[in-house]
Coordinates of C-alpha atoms in Angstrom, one line a residue:
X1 CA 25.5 20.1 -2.6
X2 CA 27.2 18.5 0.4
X3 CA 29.7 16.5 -1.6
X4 CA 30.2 16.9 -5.3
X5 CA 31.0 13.6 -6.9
X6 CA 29.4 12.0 -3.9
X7 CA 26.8 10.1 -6.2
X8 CA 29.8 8.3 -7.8
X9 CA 31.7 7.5 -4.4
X10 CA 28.7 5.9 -2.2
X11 CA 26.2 3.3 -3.5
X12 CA 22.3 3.5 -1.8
X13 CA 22.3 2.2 1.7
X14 CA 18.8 0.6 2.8
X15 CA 17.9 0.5 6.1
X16 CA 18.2 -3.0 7.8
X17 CA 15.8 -5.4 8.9
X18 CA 15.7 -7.6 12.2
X19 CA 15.4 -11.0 11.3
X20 CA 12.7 -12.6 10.7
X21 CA 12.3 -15.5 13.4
X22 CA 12.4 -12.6 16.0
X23 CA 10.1 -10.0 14.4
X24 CA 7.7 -12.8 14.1
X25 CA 7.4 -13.0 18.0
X26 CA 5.7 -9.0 18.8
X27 CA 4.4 -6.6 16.8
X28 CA 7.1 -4.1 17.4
X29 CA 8.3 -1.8 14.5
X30 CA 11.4 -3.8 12.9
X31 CA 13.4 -1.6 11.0
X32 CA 16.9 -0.4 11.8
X33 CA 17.4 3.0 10.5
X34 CA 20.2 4.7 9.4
X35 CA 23.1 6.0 11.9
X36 CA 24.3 9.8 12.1
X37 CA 27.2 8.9 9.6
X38 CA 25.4 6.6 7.4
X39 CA 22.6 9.4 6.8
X40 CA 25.5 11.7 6.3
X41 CA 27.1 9.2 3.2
X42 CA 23.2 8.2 2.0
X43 CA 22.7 12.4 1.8
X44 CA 26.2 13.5 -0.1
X45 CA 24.6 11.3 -2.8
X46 CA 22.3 14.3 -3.6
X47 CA 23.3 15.9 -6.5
X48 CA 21.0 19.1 -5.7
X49 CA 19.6 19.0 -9.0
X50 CA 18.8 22.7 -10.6
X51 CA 15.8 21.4 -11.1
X52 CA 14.3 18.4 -7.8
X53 CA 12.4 15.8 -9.3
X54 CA 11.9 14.5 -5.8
X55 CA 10.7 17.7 -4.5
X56 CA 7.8 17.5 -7.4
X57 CA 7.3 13.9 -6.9
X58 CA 6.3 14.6 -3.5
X59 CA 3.0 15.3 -2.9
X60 CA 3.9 17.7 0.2
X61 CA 6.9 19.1 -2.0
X62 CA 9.4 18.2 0.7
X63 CA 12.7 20.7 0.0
X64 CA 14.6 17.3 -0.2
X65 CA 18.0 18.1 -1.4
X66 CA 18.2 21.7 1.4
X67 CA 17.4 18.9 4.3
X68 CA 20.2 16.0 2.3
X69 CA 22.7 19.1 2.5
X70 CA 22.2 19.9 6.2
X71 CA 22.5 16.2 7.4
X72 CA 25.4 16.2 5.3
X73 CA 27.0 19.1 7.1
X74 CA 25.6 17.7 10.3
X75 CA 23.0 20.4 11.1
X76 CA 20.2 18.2 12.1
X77 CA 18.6 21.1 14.2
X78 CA 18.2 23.0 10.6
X79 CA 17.6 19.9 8.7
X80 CA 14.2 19.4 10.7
X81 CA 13.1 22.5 10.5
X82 CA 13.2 22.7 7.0
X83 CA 11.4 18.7 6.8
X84 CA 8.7 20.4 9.2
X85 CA 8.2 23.2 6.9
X86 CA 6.2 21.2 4.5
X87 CA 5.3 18.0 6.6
X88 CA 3.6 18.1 9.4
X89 CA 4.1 14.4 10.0
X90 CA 7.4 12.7 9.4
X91 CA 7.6 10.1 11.5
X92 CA 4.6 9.3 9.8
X93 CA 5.7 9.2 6.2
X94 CA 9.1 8.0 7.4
X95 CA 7.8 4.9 8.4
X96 CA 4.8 3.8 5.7
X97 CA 4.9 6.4 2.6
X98 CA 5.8 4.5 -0.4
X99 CA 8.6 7.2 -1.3
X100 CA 7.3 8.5 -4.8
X101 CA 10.3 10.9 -4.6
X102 CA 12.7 8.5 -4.7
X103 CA 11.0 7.3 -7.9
X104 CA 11.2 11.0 -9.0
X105 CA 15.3 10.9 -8.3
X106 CA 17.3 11.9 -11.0
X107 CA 19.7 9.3 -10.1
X108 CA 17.1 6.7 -10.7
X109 CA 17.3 7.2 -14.3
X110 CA 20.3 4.9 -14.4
X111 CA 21.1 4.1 -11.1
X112 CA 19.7 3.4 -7.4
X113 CA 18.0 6.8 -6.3
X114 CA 19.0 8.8 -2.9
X115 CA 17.7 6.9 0.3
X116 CA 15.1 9.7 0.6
X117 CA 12.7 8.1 3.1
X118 CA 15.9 6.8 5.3
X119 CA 17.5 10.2 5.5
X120 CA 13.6 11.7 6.6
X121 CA 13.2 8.9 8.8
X122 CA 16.5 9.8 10.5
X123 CA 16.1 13.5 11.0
X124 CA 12.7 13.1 12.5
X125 CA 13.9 10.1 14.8
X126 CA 16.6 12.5 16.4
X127 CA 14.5 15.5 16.2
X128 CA 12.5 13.3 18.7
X129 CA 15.7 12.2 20.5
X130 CA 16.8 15.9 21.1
X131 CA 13.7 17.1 21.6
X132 CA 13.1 19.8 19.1
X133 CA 9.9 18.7 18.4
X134 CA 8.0 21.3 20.7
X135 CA 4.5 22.3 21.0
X136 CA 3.9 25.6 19.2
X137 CA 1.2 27.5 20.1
X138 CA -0.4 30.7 17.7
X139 CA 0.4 33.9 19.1
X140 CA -2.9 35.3 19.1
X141 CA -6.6 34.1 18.8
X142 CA -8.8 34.7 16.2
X143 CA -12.3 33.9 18.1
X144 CA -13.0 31.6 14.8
X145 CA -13.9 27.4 15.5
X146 CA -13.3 24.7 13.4
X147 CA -14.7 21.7 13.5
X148 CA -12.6 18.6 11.7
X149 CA -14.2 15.6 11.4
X150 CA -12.0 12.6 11.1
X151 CA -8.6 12.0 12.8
X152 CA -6.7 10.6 9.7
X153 CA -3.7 12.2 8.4
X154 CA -5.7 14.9 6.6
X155 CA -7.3 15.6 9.3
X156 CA -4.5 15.9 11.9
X157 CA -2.6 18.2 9.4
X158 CA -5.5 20.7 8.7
X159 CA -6.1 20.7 12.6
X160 CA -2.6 21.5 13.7
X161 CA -2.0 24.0 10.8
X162 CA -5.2 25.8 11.6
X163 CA -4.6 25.6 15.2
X164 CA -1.3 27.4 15.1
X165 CA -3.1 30.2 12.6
X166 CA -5.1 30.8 15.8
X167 CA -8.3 29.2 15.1
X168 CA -10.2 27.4 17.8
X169 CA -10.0 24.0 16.4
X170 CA -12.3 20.7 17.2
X171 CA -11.3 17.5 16.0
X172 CA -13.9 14.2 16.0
X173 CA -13.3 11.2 15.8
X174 CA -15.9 7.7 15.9
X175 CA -13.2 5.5 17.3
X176 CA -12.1 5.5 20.8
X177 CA -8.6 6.4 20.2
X178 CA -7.1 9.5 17.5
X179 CA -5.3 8.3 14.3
X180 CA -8.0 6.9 11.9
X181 CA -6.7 4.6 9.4
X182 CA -3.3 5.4 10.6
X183 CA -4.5 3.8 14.2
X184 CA -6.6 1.3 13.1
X185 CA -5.4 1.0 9.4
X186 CA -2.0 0.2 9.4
X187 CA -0.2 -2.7 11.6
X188 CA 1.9 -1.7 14.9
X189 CA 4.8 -3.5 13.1
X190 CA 4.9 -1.0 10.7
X191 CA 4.6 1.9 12.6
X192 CA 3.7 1.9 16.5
X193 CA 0.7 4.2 17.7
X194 CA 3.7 5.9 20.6
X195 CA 4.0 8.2 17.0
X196 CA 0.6 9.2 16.9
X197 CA 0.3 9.2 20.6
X198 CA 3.0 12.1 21.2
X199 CA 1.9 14.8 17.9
X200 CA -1.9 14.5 19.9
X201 CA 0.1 15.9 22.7
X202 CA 2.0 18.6 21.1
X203 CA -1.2 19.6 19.4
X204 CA -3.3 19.5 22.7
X205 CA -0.6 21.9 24.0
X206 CA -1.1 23.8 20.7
X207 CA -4.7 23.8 21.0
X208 CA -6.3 21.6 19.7
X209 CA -9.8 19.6 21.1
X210 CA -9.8 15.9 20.6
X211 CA -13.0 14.5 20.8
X212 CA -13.3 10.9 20.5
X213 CA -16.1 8.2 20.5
X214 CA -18.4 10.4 18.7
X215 CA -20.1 9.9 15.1
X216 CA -20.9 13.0 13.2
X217 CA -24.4 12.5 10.8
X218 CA -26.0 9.4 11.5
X219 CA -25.4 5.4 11.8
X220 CA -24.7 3.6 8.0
X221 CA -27.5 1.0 7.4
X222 CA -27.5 -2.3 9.2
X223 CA -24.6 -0.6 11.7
X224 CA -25.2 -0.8 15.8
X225 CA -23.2 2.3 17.2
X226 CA -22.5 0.8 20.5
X227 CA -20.1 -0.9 18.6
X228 CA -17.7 1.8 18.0
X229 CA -19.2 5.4 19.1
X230 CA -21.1 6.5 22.6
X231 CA -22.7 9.6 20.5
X232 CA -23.9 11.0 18.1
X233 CA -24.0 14.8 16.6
X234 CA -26.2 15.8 13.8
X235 CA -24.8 17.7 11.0
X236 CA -27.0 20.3 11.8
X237 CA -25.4 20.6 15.7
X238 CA -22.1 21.0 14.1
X239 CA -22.3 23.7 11.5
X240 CA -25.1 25.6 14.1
X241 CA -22.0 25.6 16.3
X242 CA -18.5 26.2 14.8
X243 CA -17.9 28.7 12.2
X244 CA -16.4 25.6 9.4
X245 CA -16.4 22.4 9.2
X246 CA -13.9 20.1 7.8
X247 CA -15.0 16.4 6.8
X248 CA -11.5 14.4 6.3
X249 CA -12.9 11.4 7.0
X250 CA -11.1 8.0 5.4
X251 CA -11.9 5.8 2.4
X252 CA -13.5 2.9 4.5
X253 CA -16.0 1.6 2.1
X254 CA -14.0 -2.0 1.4
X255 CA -14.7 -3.6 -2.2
X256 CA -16.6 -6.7 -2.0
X257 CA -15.8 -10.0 -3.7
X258 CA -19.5 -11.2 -5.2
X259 CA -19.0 -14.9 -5.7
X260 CA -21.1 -17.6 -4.2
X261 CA -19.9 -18.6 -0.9
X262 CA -19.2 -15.1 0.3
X263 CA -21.9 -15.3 3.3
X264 CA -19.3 -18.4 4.2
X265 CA -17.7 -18.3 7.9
X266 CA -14.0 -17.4 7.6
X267 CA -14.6 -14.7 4.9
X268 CA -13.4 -11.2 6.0
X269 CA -12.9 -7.9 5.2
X270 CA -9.6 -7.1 6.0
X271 CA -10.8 -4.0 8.0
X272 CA -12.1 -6.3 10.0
X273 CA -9.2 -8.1 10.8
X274 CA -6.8 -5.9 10.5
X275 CA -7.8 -3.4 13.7
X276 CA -8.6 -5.8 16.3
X277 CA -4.7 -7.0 16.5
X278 CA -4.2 -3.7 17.0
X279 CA -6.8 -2.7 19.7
X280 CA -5.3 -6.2 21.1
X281 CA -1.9 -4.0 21.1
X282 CA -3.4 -1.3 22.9
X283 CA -4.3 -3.3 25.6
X284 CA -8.2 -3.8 25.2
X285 CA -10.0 -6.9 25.2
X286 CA -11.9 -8.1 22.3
X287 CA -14.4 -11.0 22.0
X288 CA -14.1 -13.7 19.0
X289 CA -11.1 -11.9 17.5
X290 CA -10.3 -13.2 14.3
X291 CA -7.3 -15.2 14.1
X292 CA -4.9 -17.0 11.6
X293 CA -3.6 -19.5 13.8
X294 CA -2.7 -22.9 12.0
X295 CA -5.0 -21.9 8.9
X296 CA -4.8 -21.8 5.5
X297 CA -5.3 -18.2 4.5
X298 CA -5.6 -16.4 1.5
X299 CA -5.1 -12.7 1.2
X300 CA -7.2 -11.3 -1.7
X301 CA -5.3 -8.3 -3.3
X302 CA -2.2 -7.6 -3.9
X303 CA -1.5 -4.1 -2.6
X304 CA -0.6 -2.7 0.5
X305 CA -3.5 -3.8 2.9
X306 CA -3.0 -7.4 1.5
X307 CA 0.5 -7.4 2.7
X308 CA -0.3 -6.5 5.8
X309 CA -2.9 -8.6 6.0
X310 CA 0.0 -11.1 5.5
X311 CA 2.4 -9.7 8.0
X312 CA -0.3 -10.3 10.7
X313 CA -1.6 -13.4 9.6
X314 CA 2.3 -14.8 9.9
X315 CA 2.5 -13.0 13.4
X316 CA -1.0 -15.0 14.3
X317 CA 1.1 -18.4 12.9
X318 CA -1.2 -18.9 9.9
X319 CA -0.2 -22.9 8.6
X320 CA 0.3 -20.7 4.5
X321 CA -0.4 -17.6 3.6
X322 CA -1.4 -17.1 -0.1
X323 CA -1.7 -13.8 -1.7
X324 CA -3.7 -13.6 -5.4
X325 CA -3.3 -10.7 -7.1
X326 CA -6.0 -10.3 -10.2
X327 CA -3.4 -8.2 -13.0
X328 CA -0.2 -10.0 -13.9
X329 CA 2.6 -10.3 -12.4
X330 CA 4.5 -6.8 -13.4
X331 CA 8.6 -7.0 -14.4
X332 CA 11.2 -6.9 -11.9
X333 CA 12.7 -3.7 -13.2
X334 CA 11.0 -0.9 -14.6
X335 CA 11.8 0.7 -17.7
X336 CA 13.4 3.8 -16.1
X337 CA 14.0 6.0 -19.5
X338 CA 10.1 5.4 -20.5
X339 CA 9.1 6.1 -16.8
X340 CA 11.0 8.7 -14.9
X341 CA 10.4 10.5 -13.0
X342 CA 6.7 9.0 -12.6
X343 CA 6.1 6.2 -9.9
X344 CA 6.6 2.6 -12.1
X345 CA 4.7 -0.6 -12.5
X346 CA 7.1 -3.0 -11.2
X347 CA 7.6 -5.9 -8.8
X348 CA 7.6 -4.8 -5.0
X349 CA 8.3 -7.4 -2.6
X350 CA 7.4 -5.7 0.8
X351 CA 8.9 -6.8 4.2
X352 CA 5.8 -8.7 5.0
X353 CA 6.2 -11.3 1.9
X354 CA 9.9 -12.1 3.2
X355 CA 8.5 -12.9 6.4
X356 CA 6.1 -15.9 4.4
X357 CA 3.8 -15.9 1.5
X358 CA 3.0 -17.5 -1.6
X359 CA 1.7 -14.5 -4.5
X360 CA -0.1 -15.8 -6.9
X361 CA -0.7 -13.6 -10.4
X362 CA -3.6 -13.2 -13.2
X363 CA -6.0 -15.2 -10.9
X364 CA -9.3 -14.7 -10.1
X365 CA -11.9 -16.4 -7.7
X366 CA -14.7 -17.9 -9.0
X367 CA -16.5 -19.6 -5.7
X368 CA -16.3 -19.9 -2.1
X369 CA -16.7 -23.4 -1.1
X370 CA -17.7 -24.5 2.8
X371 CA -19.2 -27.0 4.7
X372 CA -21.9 -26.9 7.1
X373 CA -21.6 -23.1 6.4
X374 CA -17.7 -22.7 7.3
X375 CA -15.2 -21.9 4.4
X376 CA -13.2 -24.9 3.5
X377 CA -11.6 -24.3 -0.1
X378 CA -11.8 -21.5 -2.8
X379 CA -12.0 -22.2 -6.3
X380 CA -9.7 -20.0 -8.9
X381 CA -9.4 -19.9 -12.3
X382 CA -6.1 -18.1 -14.6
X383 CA -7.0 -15.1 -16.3
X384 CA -5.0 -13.2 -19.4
X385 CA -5.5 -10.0 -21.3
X386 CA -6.9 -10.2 -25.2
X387 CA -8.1 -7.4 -26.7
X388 CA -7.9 -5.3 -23.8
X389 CA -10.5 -7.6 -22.1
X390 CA -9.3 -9.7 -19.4
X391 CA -10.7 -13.4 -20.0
X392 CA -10.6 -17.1 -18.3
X393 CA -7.9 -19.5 -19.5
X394 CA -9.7 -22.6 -20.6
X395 CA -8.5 -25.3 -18.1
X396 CA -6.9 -23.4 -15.1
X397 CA -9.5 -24.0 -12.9
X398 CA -7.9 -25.3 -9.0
X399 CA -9.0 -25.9 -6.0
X400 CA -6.9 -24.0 -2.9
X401 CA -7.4 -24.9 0.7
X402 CA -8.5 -22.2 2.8
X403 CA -9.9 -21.9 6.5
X404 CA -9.9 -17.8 6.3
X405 CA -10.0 -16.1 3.1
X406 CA -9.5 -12.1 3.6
X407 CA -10.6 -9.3 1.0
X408 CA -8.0 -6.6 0.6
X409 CA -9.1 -5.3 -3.0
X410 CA -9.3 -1.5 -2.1
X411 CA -11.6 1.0 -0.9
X412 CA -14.4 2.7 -3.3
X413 CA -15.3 5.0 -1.0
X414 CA -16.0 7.1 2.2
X415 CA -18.7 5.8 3.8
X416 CA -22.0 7.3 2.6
X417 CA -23.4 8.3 6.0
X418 CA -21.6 11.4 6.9
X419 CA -21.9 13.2 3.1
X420 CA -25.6 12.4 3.0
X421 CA -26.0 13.9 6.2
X422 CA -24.4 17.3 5.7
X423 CA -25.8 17.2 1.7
X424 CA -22.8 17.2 0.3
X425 CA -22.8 16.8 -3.4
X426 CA -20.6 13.1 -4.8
X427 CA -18.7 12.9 -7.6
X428 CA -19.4 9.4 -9.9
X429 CA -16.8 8.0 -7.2
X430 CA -18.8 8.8 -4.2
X431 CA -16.5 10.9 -2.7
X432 CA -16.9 14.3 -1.8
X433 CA -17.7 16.6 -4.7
X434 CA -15.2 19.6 -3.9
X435 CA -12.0 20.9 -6.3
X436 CA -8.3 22.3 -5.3
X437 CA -8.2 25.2 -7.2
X438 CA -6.6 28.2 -5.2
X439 CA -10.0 30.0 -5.5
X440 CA -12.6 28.9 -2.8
X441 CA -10.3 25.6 -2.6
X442 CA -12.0 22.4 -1.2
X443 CA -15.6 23.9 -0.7
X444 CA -17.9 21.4 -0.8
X445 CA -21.9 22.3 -2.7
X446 CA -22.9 23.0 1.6
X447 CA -21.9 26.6 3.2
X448 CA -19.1 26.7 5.3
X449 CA -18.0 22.8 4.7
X450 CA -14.9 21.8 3.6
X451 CA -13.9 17.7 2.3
X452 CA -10.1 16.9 2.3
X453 CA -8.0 13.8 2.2
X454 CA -10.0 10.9 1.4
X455 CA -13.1 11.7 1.9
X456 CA -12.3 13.9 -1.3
X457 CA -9.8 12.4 -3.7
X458 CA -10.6 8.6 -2.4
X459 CA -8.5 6.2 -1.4
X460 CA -4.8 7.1 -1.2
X461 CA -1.4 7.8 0.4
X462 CA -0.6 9.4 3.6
X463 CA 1.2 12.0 1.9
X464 CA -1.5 13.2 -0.3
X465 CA -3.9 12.7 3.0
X466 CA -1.4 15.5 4.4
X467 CA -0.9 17.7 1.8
X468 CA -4.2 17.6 1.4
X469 CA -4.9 18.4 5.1
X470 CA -2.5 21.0 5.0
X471 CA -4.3 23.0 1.1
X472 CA -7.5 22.8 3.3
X473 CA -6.3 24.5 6.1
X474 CA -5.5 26.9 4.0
X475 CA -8.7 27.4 2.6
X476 CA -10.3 27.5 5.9
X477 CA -8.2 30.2 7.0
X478 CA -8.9 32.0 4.3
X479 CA -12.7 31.5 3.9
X480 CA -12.4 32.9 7.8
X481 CA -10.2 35.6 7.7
X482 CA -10.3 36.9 3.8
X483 CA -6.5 36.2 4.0
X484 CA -4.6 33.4 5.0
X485 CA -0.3 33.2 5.4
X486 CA -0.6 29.4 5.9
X487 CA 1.6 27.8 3.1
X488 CA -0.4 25.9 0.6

């Protein structure tokens, strides 16, 4: 413990914030972090529990309160060594992981928990700065190959981890550039690609084979792949020609909205919307991109790819943003003794709804209206809970303008195309049929194929993409070698 009454001295620190009017103008990351000696004050606060809640309530199991004590002490070199044992990533998670340890704080049972993701942020940011961050190359070969298909999170973990166990390691993407969801997922504002750019290097100097514009299986339905990939590889080509394969693949399967008027110009998916600003970033060109500019928009779903949905659309200059969330509107303040050290139902006001936005709870959309086929309005209608059963209060109906509407209710699903092709077994979800159980771990129904991330579990967090990513290596490693010294 770096300082023993330290969590009655020092109240939680958040990071700062550059105002809005000038974050508005780019899509540059706006958050301040923490300096040196704030991170040191933000880390005595640790009361290196006997027992870290955090450390559970992190999917990876980050050794949080070893790395608090080490910034506390000032031994950053130490401090990222011990983040990097169990997170392959965390600039990543620094950045756009929702903290569930900090939730899992024993300090939040009555007070403000330890600035967990600040202090991670800090210690990777200056790992950066000093550069300890180094490629690290295995020692020996094994003669094995991997294939992992899908540049995600998951998929970059289990690729650099089985990389460094000496494993001749493959990694495919569709897209022209490495990140999946993380690339084309999550806005530059939030986190800029430079992050994903520089781990690509270290694990090309560790390793690793990118491979990008290619689609492993065969085109979903209806889809052109000139849009998106210049080949295709059969299933068949890749297990006749690597030794595993790893499909950790992201949920992209968007939920639809089935109202009338959803054929209607100006209705989206809002992974459609959401990468083209950022391939606009990157410095391609893009036909027809869909913009915000000067219209009325309304952001369907109230989670974290409607907000920001909501960031862009105020970046584009949107005349209102409107977000409608279907469940009501859930308290300010969480009951902490009922619900530590699990992650609470309450309010959360992101960055991106202090930049502009109207939330709107316990609605639901009943039509699309248009004219001469171009979305013009959208027609609501108040819901509440009776029974259990959520139904229409008599007399809410309203009328909302809107020029763009854009669906961000969640993701069912990987898509289809790549299980079918390898005949992998679904569960009632559609994901990949395949358990986590330390025995033969992550095997999918189909020899020598793995599912991880995702394209197992369904839509989730980046740290559960990671961990999960780093249990599969694992498996891999062990399905190769009979024996595996990976950590799980």
């Amino acid at each position: 413990m770096g300082k023993i009454t330290g969590f009655l001295e020092y109240e939680r620190l958040e990071e700062g914030y550059r105002p809005v009017a000038e974050r508005l103008k780019n899509y540059k990351e706006f958050v301040i972090g923490l300096a040196d000696d704030e991170a040191k004050v933000q880390s005595a606060r640790c009361m290196d529990c006997g027992t870290p809640f955090c450390n559970s309530g992190c999917p990876v199991n980050n050794i949080i309160p070893d790395f608090n004590d080490l910034v506390f002490r000032g031994d950053w070199r130490n401090a990222i060594t011990v983040l990097h044992s169990t997170n392959n990533f965390p600039e990543f998670t620094g950045r756009v992981c929702p903290a569930p340890c900090e939730a899992a704080c024993t300090l939040n049972v009555n007070d403000d928990p330890v600035g967990i993701k600040s202090i991670e942020h800090a210690i990777i940011d200056r790992a950066w700065a000093e550069g300890w961050v180094v490629p690290q190359p295995p020692k020996g070969k094994t003669g094995k190959t991997v294939a992992v298909v899908g540049s995600g999170p998951a998929g970059l973990a289990a690729a650099q981890q089985l990389a460094r166990a000496g494993h001749e390691v493959t990694v495919f993407e569709k897209n022209d550039r490495i990140g999946g969801l993380l690339r084309y997922g999550i806005p530059d504002f939030k986190m800029e690609k430079s992050h994903i750019d520089r781990r690509v290097e270290q694990m090309q100097a560790e390793g690793v084979r990118f491979r990008t514009g290619v689609l492993v299986g065969h085109l979903p339905e209806g889809s052109k792949v000139t849009n998106w990939a210049k080949e295709i590889i059969s299933a068949d080509e890749l297990k006749a020609g690597f030794d595993a394969v790893l499909l950790s693949g992201g949920a992209e399967q968007s939920r639809d909205l089935p109202v009338p008027g959803r054929d209607l110009d100006g209705v989206h998916f809002a992974m459609e919307f959401l990468p083209q600003q950022n391939k606009l970033n990157a410095g391609d060109k893009l036909k027809g991109q869909l913009r915000a500019d000067g219209k009325h928009v309304i952001v369907i779903g109230g989670g974290d790819t409607g907000s920001d949905c909501v960031g862009t659309s105020n970046r584009h200059g949107a005349k209102s943003v409107t977000q409608f969330e279907l469940m009501p509107q859930p308290p300010e303040e969480e009951n902490r003794p009922l619900t530590w050290p699990y992650w609470p139902i309450k309010l959360r006001t992101s960055s991106s709804h202090e930049e502009g936005c109207e939330r709107e709870f316990a609605i639901t959309t009943k039509e699309l209206v248009g004219e001469k086929g171009k979305l013009k309005a959208l027609k609501t209608a108040r819901v509440e809970w009776q029974n259990g059963k959520m139904v229409e209060v008599p007399g809410s109906e309203q009328i909302w303008p809107a020029e763009m509407v854009l669906l961000a209710m969640g993701f069912v699903s990987p898509v289809g195309s790549v299980l079918e092709a390898f005949g992998v077994d679904k569960d009632a979800r559609g994901n990949a049929k395949a358990g986590t159980e330390l025995l033969d771990g992550y095997r999918t129904n189909v020899d020598k194929v793995f599912a991880a991330g995702d394209m197992r579990r369904g839509q989730s967090l980046i740290v559960w993409a990671i961990r999960e990513g780093r249990q599969a290596a694992r498996a891999v490693d062990e399905y190769l070698m009979g024996a595996s010294d990976l950590p799980r």
